[in-house]
CSV table of C-alpha atoms in Angstrom, one decimal:
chain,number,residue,atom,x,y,z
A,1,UNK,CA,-5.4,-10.7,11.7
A,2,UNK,CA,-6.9,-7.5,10.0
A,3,UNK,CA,-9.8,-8.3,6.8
A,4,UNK,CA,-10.9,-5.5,5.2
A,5,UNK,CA,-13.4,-5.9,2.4
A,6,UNK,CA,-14.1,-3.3,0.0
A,7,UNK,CA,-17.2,-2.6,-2.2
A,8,UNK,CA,-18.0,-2.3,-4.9
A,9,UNK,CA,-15.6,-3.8,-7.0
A,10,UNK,CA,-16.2,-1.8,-9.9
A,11,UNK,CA,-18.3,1.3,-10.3
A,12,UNK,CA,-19.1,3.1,-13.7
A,13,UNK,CA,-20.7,6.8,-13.0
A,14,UNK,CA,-21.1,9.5,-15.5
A,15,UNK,CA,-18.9,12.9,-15.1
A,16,UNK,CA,-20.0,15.2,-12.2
A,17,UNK,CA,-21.7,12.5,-10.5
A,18,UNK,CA,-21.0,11.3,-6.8
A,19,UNK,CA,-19.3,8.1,-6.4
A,20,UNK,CA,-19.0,5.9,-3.1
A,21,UNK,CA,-16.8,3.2,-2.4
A,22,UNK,CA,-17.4,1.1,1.3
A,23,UNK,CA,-15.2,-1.0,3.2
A,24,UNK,CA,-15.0,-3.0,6.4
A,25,UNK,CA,-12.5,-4.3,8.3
A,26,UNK,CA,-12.4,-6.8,11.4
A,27,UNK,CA,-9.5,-5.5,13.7
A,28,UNK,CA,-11.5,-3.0,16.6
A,29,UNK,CA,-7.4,-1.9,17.2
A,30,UNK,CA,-7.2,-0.6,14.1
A,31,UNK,CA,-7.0,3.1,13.8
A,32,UNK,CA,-5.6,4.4,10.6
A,33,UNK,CA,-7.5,4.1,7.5
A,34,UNK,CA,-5.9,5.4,4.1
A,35,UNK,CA,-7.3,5.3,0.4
A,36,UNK,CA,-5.4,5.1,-1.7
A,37,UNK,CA,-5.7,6.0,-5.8
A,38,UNK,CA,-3.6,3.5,-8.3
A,39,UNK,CA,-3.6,4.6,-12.0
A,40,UNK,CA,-2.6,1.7,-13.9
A,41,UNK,CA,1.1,0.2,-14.0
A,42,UNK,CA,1.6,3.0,-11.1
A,43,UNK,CA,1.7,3.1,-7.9
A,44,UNK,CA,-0.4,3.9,-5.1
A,45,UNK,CA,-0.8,7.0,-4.0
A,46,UNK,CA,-2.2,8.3,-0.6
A,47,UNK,CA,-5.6,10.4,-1.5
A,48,UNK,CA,-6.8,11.2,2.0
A,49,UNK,CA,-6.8,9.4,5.5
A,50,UNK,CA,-8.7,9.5,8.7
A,51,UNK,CA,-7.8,8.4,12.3
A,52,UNK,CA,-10.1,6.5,14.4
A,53,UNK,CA,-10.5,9.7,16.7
A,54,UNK,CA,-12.6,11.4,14.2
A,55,UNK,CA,-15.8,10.5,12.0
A,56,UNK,CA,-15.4,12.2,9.1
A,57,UNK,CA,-13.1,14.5,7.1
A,58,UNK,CA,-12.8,16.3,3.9
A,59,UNK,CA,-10.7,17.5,1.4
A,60,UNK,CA,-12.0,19.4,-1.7
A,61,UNK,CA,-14.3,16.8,-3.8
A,62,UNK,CA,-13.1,13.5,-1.3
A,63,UNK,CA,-14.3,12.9,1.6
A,64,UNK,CA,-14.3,9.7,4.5
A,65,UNK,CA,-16.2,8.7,6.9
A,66,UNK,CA,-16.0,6.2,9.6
A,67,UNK,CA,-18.2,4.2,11.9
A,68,UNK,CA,-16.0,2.6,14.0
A,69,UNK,CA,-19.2,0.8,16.1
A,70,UNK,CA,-19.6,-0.7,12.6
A,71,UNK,CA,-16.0,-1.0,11.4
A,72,UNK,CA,-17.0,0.8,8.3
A,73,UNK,CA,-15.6,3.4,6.6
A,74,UNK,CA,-16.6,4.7,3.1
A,75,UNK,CA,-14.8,7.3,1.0
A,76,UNK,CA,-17.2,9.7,-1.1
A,77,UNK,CA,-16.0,11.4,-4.4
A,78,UNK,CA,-18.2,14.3,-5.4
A,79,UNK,CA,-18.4,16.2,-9.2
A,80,UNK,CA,-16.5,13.2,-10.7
A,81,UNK,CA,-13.9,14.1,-13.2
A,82,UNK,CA,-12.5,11.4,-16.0
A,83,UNK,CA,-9.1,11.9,-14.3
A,84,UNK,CA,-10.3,9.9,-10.9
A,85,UNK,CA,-11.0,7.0,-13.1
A,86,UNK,CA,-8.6,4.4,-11.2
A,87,UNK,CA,-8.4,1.9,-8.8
A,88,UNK,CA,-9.3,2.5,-5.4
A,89,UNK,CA,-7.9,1.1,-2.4
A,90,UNK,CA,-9.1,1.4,1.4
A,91,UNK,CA,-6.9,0.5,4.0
A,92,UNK,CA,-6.5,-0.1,8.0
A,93,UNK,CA,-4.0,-0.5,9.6
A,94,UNK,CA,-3.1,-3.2,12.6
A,95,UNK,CA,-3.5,-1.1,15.7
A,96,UNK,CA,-1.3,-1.4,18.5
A,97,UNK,CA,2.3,-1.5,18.6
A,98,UNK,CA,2.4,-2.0,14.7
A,99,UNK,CA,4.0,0.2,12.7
A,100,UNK,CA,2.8,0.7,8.8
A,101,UNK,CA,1.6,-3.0,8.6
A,102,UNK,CA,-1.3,-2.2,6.1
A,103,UNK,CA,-4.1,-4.5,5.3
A,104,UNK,CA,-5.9,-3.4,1.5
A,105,UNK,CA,-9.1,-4.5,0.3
A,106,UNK,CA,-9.7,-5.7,-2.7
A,107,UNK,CA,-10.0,-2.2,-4.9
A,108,UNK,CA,-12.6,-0.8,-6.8
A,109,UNK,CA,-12.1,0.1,-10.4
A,110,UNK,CA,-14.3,3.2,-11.0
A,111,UNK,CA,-14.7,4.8,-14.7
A,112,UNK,CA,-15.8,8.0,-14.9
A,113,UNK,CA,-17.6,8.3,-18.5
A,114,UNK,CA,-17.2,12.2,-20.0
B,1,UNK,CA,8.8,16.2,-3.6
B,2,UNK,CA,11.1,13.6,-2.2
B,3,UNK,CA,10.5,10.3,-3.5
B,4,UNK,CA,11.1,6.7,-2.7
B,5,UNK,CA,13.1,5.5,-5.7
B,6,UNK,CA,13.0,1.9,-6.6
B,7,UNK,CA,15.3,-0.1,-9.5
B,8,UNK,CA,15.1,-2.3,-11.2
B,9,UNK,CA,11.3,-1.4,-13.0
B,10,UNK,CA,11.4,-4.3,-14.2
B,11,UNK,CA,13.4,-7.6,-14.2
B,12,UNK,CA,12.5,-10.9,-15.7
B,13,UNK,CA,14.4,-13.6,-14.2
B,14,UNK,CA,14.5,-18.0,-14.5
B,15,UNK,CA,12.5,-20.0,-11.4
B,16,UNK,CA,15.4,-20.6,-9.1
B,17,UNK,CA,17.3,-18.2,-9.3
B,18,UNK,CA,18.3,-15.4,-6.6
B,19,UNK,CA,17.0,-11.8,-7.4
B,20,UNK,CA,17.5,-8.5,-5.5
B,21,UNK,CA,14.9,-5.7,-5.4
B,22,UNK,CA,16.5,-2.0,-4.5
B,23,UNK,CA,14.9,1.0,-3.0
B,24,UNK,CA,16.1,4.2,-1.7
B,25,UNK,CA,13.7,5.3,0.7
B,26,UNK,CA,13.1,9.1,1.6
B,27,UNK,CA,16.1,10.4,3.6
B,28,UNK,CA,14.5,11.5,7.2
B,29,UNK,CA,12.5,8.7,7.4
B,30,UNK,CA,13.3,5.4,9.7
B,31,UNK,CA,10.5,2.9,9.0
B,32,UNK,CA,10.9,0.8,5.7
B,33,UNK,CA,8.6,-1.6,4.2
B,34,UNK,CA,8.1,-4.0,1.4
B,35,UNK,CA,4.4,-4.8,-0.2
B,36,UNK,CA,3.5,-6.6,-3.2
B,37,UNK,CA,1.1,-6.5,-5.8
B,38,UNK,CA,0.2,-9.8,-7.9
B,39,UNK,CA,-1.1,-8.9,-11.3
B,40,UNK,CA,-4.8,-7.4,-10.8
B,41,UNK,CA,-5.2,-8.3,-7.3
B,42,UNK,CA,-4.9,-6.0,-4.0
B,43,UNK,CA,-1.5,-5.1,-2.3
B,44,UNK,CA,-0.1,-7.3,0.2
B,45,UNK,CA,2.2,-6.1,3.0
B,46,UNK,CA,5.4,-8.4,3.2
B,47,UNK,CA,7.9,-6.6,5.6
B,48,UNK,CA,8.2,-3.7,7.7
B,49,UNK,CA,11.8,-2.5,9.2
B,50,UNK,CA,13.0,0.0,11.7
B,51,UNK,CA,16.1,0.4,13.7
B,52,UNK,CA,18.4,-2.2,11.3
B,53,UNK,CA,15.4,-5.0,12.4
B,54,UNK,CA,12.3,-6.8,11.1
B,55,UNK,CA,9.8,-4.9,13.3
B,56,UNK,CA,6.3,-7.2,11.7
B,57,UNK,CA,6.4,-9.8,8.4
B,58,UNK,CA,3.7,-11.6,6.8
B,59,UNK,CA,3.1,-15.2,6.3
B,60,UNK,CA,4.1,-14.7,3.0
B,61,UNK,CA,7.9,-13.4,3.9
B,62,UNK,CA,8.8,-16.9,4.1
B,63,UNK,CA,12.8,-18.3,4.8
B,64,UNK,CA,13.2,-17.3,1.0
B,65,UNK,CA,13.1,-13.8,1.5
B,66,UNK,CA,15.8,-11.3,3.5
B,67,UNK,CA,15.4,-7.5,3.6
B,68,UNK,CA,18.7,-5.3,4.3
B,69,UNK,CA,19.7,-1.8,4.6
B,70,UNK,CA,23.5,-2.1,3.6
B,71,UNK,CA,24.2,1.6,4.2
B,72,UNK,CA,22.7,4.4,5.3
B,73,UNK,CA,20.3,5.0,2.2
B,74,UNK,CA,19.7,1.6,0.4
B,75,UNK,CA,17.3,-1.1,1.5
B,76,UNK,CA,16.6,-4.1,-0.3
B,77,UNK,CA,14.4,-7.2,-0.8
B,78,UNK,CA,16.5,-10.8,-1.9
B,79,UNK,CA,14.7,-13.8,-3.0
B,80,UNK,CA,16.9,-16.7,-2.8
B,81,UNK,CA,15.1,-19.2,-5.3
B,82,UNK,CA,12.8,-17.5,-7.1
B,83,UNK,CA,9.1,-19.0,-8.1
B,84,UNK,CA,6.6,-18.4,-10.8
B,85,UNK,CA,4.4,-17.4,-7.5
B,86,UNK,CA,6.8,-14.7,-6.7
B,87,UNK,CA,5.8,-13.0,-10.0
B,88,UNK,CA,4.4,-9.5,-8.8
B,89,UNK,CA,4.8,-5.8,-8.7
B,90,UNK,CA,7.1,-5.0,-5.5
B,91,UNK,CA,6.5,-1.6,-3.7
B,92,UNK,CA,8.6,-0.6,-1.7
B,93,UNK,CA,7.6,2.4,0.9
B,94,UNK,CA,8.7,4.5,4.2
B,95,UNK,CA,7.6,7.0,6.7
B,96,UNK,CA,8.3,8.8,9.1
B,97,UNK,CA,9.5,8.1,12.4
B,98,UNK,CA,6.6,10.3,14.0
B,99,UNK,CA,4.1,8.5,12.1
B,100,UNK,CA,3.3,5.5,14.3
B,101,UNK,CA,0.1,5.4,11.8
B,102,UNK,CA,1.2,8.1,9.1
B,103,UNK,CA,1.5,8.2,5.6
B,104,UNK,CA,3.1,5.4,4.0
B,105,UNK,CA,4.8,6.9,0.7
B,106,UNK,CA,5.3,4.1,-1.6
B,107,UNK,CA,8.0,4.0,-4.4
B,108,UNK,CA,7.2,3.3,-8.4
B,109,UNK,CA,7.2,-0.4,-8.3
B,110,UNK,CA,9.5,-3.2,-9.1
B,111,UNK,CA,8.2,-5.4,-11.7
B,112,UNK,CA,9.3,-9.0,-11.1
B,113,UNK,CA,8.6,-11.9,-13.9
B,114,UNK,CA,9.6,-15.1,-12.7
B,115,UNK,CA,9.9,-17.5,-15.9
């Protein structure tokens, strides 16, 4: 089945600094990859999202991009805020005929120092 | 926004015994699903449904676990003999039926403490 593995798995940057969290994942059907954003004791919450027929995309200060030669994708947060301290999980899904089956890495807990 | 809405939050129960998780997915959407979270660690998917039928479980939806939508809006998660193992945040989630890889939209949680 689908691995993903997600690094790092924390990540301390100072406000208005970049921040850039990697995964891979081992499934060459996959092609759907979500982040998602968990604040503590809530739950996740879709961020952005990029199919496997495109490299990159952007919204505001997030952006992903993927390598699907590698199996890599990354998600890159620019002008940090304190508000996107959280958890951080990538995400791919099965491929195929499966429907929503997600596979998460592990998280990253970034802290955005004011 | 519409939501998926989840109850209990939280529900602390003895090893053994039988516990049922609720959700109310959003209302024009046909694929249900149930993940969990173990305290700290990443989400795990558990179950997916579509069409009144398991579509895909995990290894981890084992013969002491059922999912059921009783009526056109509910659809729940039963644990027959509960374990301290089965001690997690449950999220339950749905999409639409377009969205063959689409947003998953995942309710508040269902905190479960097995004793």
């Amino acid at each position: 089945g689908e691995n993903v593995e997600q690094h790092p798995s924390t990540l301390s940057v100072q406000e208005g600094d970049s921040a850039v969290i990697k995964c891979t994942y081992s499934d060459s059907a996959s092609n759907y990859f979500p982040w998602y954003k968990q604040e503590l004791g809530k739950r996740p919450q879709l961020i952005i999202d990029i199919r496997s027929n495109v490299g990159e995309k952007k919204d505001q200060r997030i952006a992903v991009t993927l390598n699907k030669t590698a199996k890599h994708f990354s998600l890159h947060i620019t002008e940090t805020q304190p508000e996107d301290s959280a958890v951080y999980f990538c995400a791919a899904n099965a491929g195929g005929t499966s429907y929503g089956k997600l596979t998460f890495g592990q998280g990253t807990i970034l802290t955005v120092h004011p | 926004e519409p939501e998926v809405t989840q109850t209990p939050s939280h529900q602390v129960t003895q090893m053994g015994q039988e516990v049922i998780l609720r959700c109310v997915p959003i209302s024009n959407h046909l694929y249900f699903y149930w993940y969990r979270q173990i305290l700290g660690q990443k989400v795990e998917f558990l179950v997916s449904f579509y069409n009144n039928e398991i579509s895909e479980k995990s290894e981890i939806f084992d013969d002491q676990f059922s999912v059921e939508r009783p009526d056109g809006s509910n659809f729940t998660l039963k644990i027959r003999s509960t374990k301290l193992e089965d001690s997690a945040m449950y999220f339950c989630a749905s999409s639409e039926q377009r969205a063959r890889t689409g947003e998953l939209f995942f309710g508040e949680g269902s905190r479960l403490t097995v004793l």
